Amino acid sequence: MIGQRRHFQVAHRPRNDDESILPLINIVFLLLIFFMVAGQLSAIDPFEVEPVESAVDGQPGPDEFMVIIGTGGRLAVNQDEIELDDLAPLVRGHVERHGDEARVRVKSDGRAEAVEVVGILERLREAGIERIDLLTVPEA
């Protein structure tokens, strides 16, 4: 027995087709996680705003200066809620940085008083803004 060779038979498992698909499932999940993390995240407005409806279909692009007008005199600039008197210095700083290319996007609540919205638009013009984009949603 000590010097004799022994022959062992190795039992092979039957090949399972489900095992070949597991690496594919892993890759799909990794890609899903990657695109969820790498996707563009949009900022949340500091208060709820229901935009005005418009017949013009145009998507707002990312911009560095956005004025958000809410109901009850609420006002925000770039996700920070501010008082109306603080608007002009912020706008002047934006104009100084960007010159003639300075542009402001205004997102107004559809329930806000038109007089308030027009008053804020006039303040933006007085502060030196030549181009104001009023963001709307398409009519249903």
PDB file of C-alpha atoms in Angstrom:
ATOM      1  CA  MET A   1       0.000   0.000   0.000  1.00  0.00           C
ATOM      2  CA  ILE A   2       2.749   2.432   0.741  1.00  0.00           C
ATOM      3  CA  GLY A   3       4.390   2.309  -2.653  1.00  0.00           C
ATOM      4  CA  GLN A   4       1.290   1.718  -4.706  1.00  0.00           C
ATOM      5  CA  ARG A   5      -0.448   4.323  -6.765  1.00  0.00           C
ATOM      6  CA  ARG A   6      -4.027   4.986  -6.125  1.00  0.00           C
ATOM      7  CA  HIS A   7      -6.418   6.352  -8.691  1.00  0.00           C
ATOM      8  CA  PHE A   8      -9.046   8.742  -7.478  1.00  0.00           C
ATOM      9  CA  GLN A   9     -11.911   9.804  -9.565  1.00  0.00           C
ATOM     10  CA  VAL A  10     -12.808  13.466  -9.339  1.00  0.00           C
ATOM     11  CA  ALA A  11     -16.512  14.078  -9.499  1.00  0.00           C
ATOM     12  CA  HIS A  12     -17.302  17.030 -11.770  1.00  0.00           C
ATOM     13  CA  ARG A  13     -20.310  19.161 -11.033  1.00  0.00           C
ATOM     14  CA  PRO A  14     -22.780  19.458 -13.839  1.00  0.00           C
ATOM     15  CA  ARG A  15     -22.457  22.900 -15.473  1.00  0.00           C
ATOM     16  CA  ASN A  16     -25.207  25.254 -14.469  1.00  0.00           C
ATOM     17  CA  ASP A  17     -26.190  27.920 -17.026  1.00  0.00           C
ATOM     18  CA  ASP A  18     -27.241  30.300 -14.237  1.00  0.00           C
ATOM     19  CA  GLU A  19     -23.635  30.586 -13.039  1.00  0.00           C
ATOM     20  CA  SER A  20     -22.526  32.137 -16.322  1.00  0.00           C
ATOM     21  CA  ILE A  21     -25.052  34.974 -16.001  1.00  0.00           C
ATOM     22  CA  LEU A  22     -23.995  36.055 -12.478  1.00  0.00           C
ATOM     23  CA  PRO A  23     -21.016  38.165 -13.653  1.00  0.00           C
ATOM     24  CA  LEU A  24     -23.316  39.952 -16.100  1.00  0.00           C
ATOM     25  CA  ILE A  25     -25.786  40.747 -13.320  1.00  0.00           C
ATOM     26  CA  ASN A  26     -22.931  42.095 -11.177  1.00  0.00           C
ATOM     27  CA  ILE A  27     -21.766  44.376 -13.987  1.00  0.00           C
ATOM     28  CA  VAL A  28     -25.288  45.672 -14.606  1.00  0.00           C
ATOM     29  CA  PHE A  29     -25.703  46.517 -10.911  1.00  0.00           C
ATOM     30  CA  LEU A  30     -22.323  48.264 -10.814  1.00  0.00           C
ATOM     31  CA  LEU A  31     -23.265  50.321 -13.886  1.00  0.00           C
ATOM     32  CA  LEU A  32     -26.608  51.200 -12.320  1.00  0.00           C
ATOM     33  CA  ILE A  33     -24.890  52.426  -9.162  1.00  0.00           C
ATOM     34  CA  PHE A  34     -22.312  54.355 -11.215  1.00  0.00           C
ATOM     35  CA  PHE A  35     -24.959  56.193 -13.244  1.00  0.00           C
ATOM     36  CA  MET A  36     -27.001  56.961 -10.145  1.00  0.00           C
ATOM     37  CA  VAL A  37     -23.976  58.548  -8.474  1.00  0.00           C
ATOM     38  CA  ALA A  38     -22.564  60.231 -11.587  1.00  0.00           C
ATOM     39  CA  GLY A  39     -25.903  61.588 -12.778  1.00  0.00           C
ATOM     40  CA  GLN A  40     -26.636  65.278 -12.480  1.00  0.00           C
ATOM     41  CA  LEU A  41     -28.304  66.163  -9.233  1.00  0.00           C
ATOM     42  CA  SER A  42     -30.555  69.189  -9.307  1.00  0.00           C
ATOM     43  CA  ALA A  43     -30.782  71.571  -6.398  1.00  0.00           C
ATOM     44  CA  ILE A  44     -33.992  71.823  -4.453  1.00  0.00           C
ATOM     45  CA  ASP A  45     -35.614  75.252  -4.201  1.00  0.00           C
ATOM     46  CA  PRO A  46     -35.636  76.729  -0.675  1.00  0.00           C
ATOM     47  CA  PHE A  47     -39.435  76.885  -0.762  1.00  0.00           C
ATOM     48  CA  GLU A  48     -42.157  75.393  -2.947  1.00  0.00           C
ATOM     49  CA  VAL A  49     -42.715  77.208  -6.226  1.00  0.00           C
ATOM     50  CA  GLU A  50     -45.329  76.355  -8.837  1.00  0.00           C
ATOM     51  CA  PRO A  51     -44.032  77.944 -12.080  1.00  0.00           C
ATOM     52  CA  VAL A  52     -46.236  79.860 -14.472  1.00  0.00           C
ATOM     53  CA  GLU A  53     -47.550  77.912 -17.471  1.00  0.00           C
ATOM     54  CA  SER A  54     -46.472  78.972 -20.942  1.00  0.00           C
ATOM     55  CA  ALA A  55     -47.109  77.923 -24.523  1.00  0.00           C
ATOM     56  CA  VAL A  56     -43.352  78.161 -25.205  1.00  0.00           C
ATOM     57  CA  ASP A  57     -41.438  74.937 -24.588  1.00  0.00           C
ATOM     58  CA  GLY A  58     -37.971  75.671 -23.247  1.00  0.00           C
ATOM     59  CA  GLN A  59     -35.927  73.884 -20.647  1.00  0.00           C
ATOM     60  CA  PRO A  60     -33.903  76.009 -18.235  1.00  0.00           C
ATOM     61  CA  GLY A  61     -30.203  75.304 -18.382  1.00  0.00           C
ATOM     62  CA  PRO A  62     -27.847  75.414 -15.451  1.00  0.00           C
ATOM     63  CA  ASP A  63     -27.038  78.991 -14.549  1.00  0.00           C
ATOM     64  CA  GLU A  64     -25.147  80.588 -11.747  1.00  0.00           C
ATOM     65  CA  PHE A  65     -27.672  83.288 -10.841  1.00  0.00           C
ATOM     66  CA  MET A  66     -31.328  82.448 -10.271  1.00  0.00           C
ATOM     67  CA  VAL A  67     -33.940  84.520  -8.473  1.00  0.00           C
ATOM     68  CA  ILE A  68     -36.854  82.556  -7.030  1.00  0.00           C
ATOM     69  CA  ILE A  69     -40.043  84.470  -6.215  1.00  0.00           C
ATOM     70  CA  GLY A  70     -42.528  82.807  -3.908  1.00  0.00           C
ATOM     71  CA  THR A  71     -45.907  83.750  -2.533  1.00  0.00           C
ATOM     72  CA  GLY A  72     -46.155  86.169   0.347  1.00  0.00           C
ATOM     73  CA  GLY A  73     -43.067  88.165  -0.643  1.00  0.00           C
ATOM     74  CA  ARG A  74     -40.613  85.274  -0.236  1.00  0.00           C
ATOM     75  CA  LEU A  75     -37.455  85.683  -2.294  1.00  0.00           C
ATOM     76  CA  ALA A  76     -34.360  83.538  -2.833  1.00  0.00           C
ATOM     77  CA  VAL A  77     -31.164  83.858  -4.838  1.00  0.00           C
ATOM     78  CA  ASN A  78     -29.202  80.713  -5.744  1.00  0.00           C
ATOM     79  CA  GLN A  79     -30.910  78.555  -3.093  1.00  0.00           C
ATOM     80  CA  ASP A  80     -30.476  81.139  -0.294  1.00  0.00           C
ATOM     81  CA  GLU A  81     -33.569  82.904   0.997  1.00  0.00           C
ATOM     82  CA  ILE A  82     -32.982  86.660   1.183  1.00  0.00           C
ATOM     83  CA  GLU A  83     -34.797  89.915   1.920  1.00  0.00           C
ATOM     84  CA  LEU A  84     -35.852  92.181  -0.948  1.00  0.00           C
ATOM     85  CA  ASP A  85     -33.359  94.889   0.088  1.00  0.00           C
ATOM     86  CA  ASP A  86     -30.456  92.403  -0.241  1.00  0.00           C
ATOM     87  CA  LEU A  87     -31.248  91.687  -3.906  1.00  0.00           C
ATOM     88  CA  ALA A  88     -29.639  94.755  -5.514  1.00  0.00           C
ATOM     89  CA  PRO A  89     -26.114  94.264  -4.033  1.00  0.00           C
ATOM     90  CA  LEU A  90     -26.089  90.615  -5.115  1.00  0.00           C
ATOM     91  CA  VAL A  91     -27.170  91.543  -8.637  1.00  0.00           C
ATOM     92  CA  ARG A  92     -24.568  94.325  -8.894  1.00  0.00           C
ATOM     93  CA  GLY A  93     -21.864  91.830  -7.882  1.00  0.00           C
ATOM     94  CA  HIS A  94     -23.073  89.453 -10.587  1.00  0.00           C
ATOM     95  CA  VAL A  95     -22.973  92.267 -13.175  1.00  0.00           C
ATOM     96  CA  GLU A  96     -19.430  93.222 -12.108  1.00  0.00           C
ATOM     97  CA  ARG A  97     -18.240  89.618 -12.532  1.00  0.00           C
ATOM     98  CA  HIS A  98     -19.923  88.973 -15.894  1.00  0.00           C
ATOM     99  CA  GLY A  99     -20.279  92.406 -17.501  1.00  0.00           C
ATOM    100  CA  ASP A 100     -22.489  92.467 -20.596  1.00  0.00           C
ATOM    101  CA  GLU A 101     -22.906  88.679 -20.431  1.00  0.00           C
ATOM    102  CA  ALA A 102     -24.666  88.910 -17.049  1.00  0.00           C
ATOM    103  CA  ARG A 103     -27.989  87.164 -17.114  1.00  0.00           C
ATOM    104  CA  VAL A 104     -30.546  86.338 -14.455  1.00  0.00           C
ATOM    105  CA  ARG A 105     -33.103  83.566 -14.499  1.00  0.00           C
ATOM    106  CA  VAL A 106     -36.317  84.291 -12.616  1.00  0.00           C
ATOM    107  CA  LYS A 107     -38.493  81.439 -11.373  1.00  0.00           C
ATOM    108  CA  SER A 108     -41.779  82.738 -10.037  1.00  0.00           C
ATOM    109  CA  ASP A 109     -44.610  80.979  -8.294  1.00  0.00           C
ATOM    110  CA  GLY A 110     -47.708  81.066 -10.504  1.00  0.00           C
ATOM    111  CA  ARG A 111     -49.746  82.101  -7.466  1.00  0.00           C
ATOM    112  CA  ALA A 112     -47.525  85.130  -6.700  1.00  0.00           C
ATOM    113  CA  GLU A 113     -48.982  88.575  -7.247  1.00  0.00           C
ATOM    114  CA  ALA A 114     -48.049  89.975 -10.663  1.00  0.00           C
ATOM    115  CA  VAL A 115     -47.284  93.354  -9.071  1.00  0.00           C
ATOM    116  CA  GLU A 116     -44.636  91.722  -6.838  1.00  0.00           C
ATOM    117  CA  VAL A 117     -43.043  89.902  -9.767  1.00  0.00           C
ATOM    118  CA  VAL A 118     -42.939  93.028 -11.944  1.00  0.00           C
ATOM    119  CA  GLY A 119     -41.486  95.025  -9.029  1.00  0.00           C
ATOM    120  CA  ILE A 120     -38.647  92.509  -8.633  1.00  0.00           C
ATOM    121  CA  LEU A 121     -38.017  92.527 -12.403  1.00  0.00           C
ATOM    122  CA  GLU A 122     -37.755  96.332 -12.272  1.00  0.00           C
ATOM    123  CA  ARG A 123     -35.257  96.108  -9.395  1.00  0.00           C
ATOM    124  CA  LEU A 124     -33.170  93.695 -11.460  1.00  0.00           C
ATOM    125  CA  ARG A 125     -33.153  96.151 -14.388  1.00  0.00           C
ATOM    126  CA  GLU A 126     -32.197  99.037 -12.086  1.00  0.00           C
ATOM    127  CA  ALA A 127     -29.309  96.962 -10.725  1.00  0.00           C
ATOM    128  CA  GLY A 128     -27.887  96.620 -14.254  1.00  0.00           C
ATOM    129  CA  ILE A 129     -29.257  93.373 -15.640  1.00  0.00           C
ATOM    130  CA  GLU A 130     -29.958  93.560 -19.364  1.00  0.00           C
ATOM    131  CA  ARG A 131     -31.083  89.959 -19.868  1.00  0.00           C
ATOM    132  CA  ILE A 132     -33.756  88.359 -17.694  1.00  0.00           C
ATOM    133  CA  ASP A 133     -35.144  84.903 -18.445  1.00  0.00           C
ATOM    134  CA  LEU A 134     -38.514  84.123 -16.872  1.00  0.00           C
ATOM    135  CA  LEU A 135     -38.718  80.361 -16.402  1.00  0.00           C
ATOM    136  CA  THR A 136     -42.062  78.729 -17.128  1.00  0.00           C
ATOM    137  CA  VAL A 137     -43.483  75.248 -17.652  1.00  0.00           C
ATOM    138  CA  PRO A 138     -45.263  74.257 -20.896  1.00  0.00           C
ATOM    139  CA  GLU A 139     -49.063  74.268 -20.877  1.00  0.00           C
ATOM    140  CA  ALA A 140     -50.589  70.856 -20.424  1.00  0.00           C
TER     141      ALA A 140
END
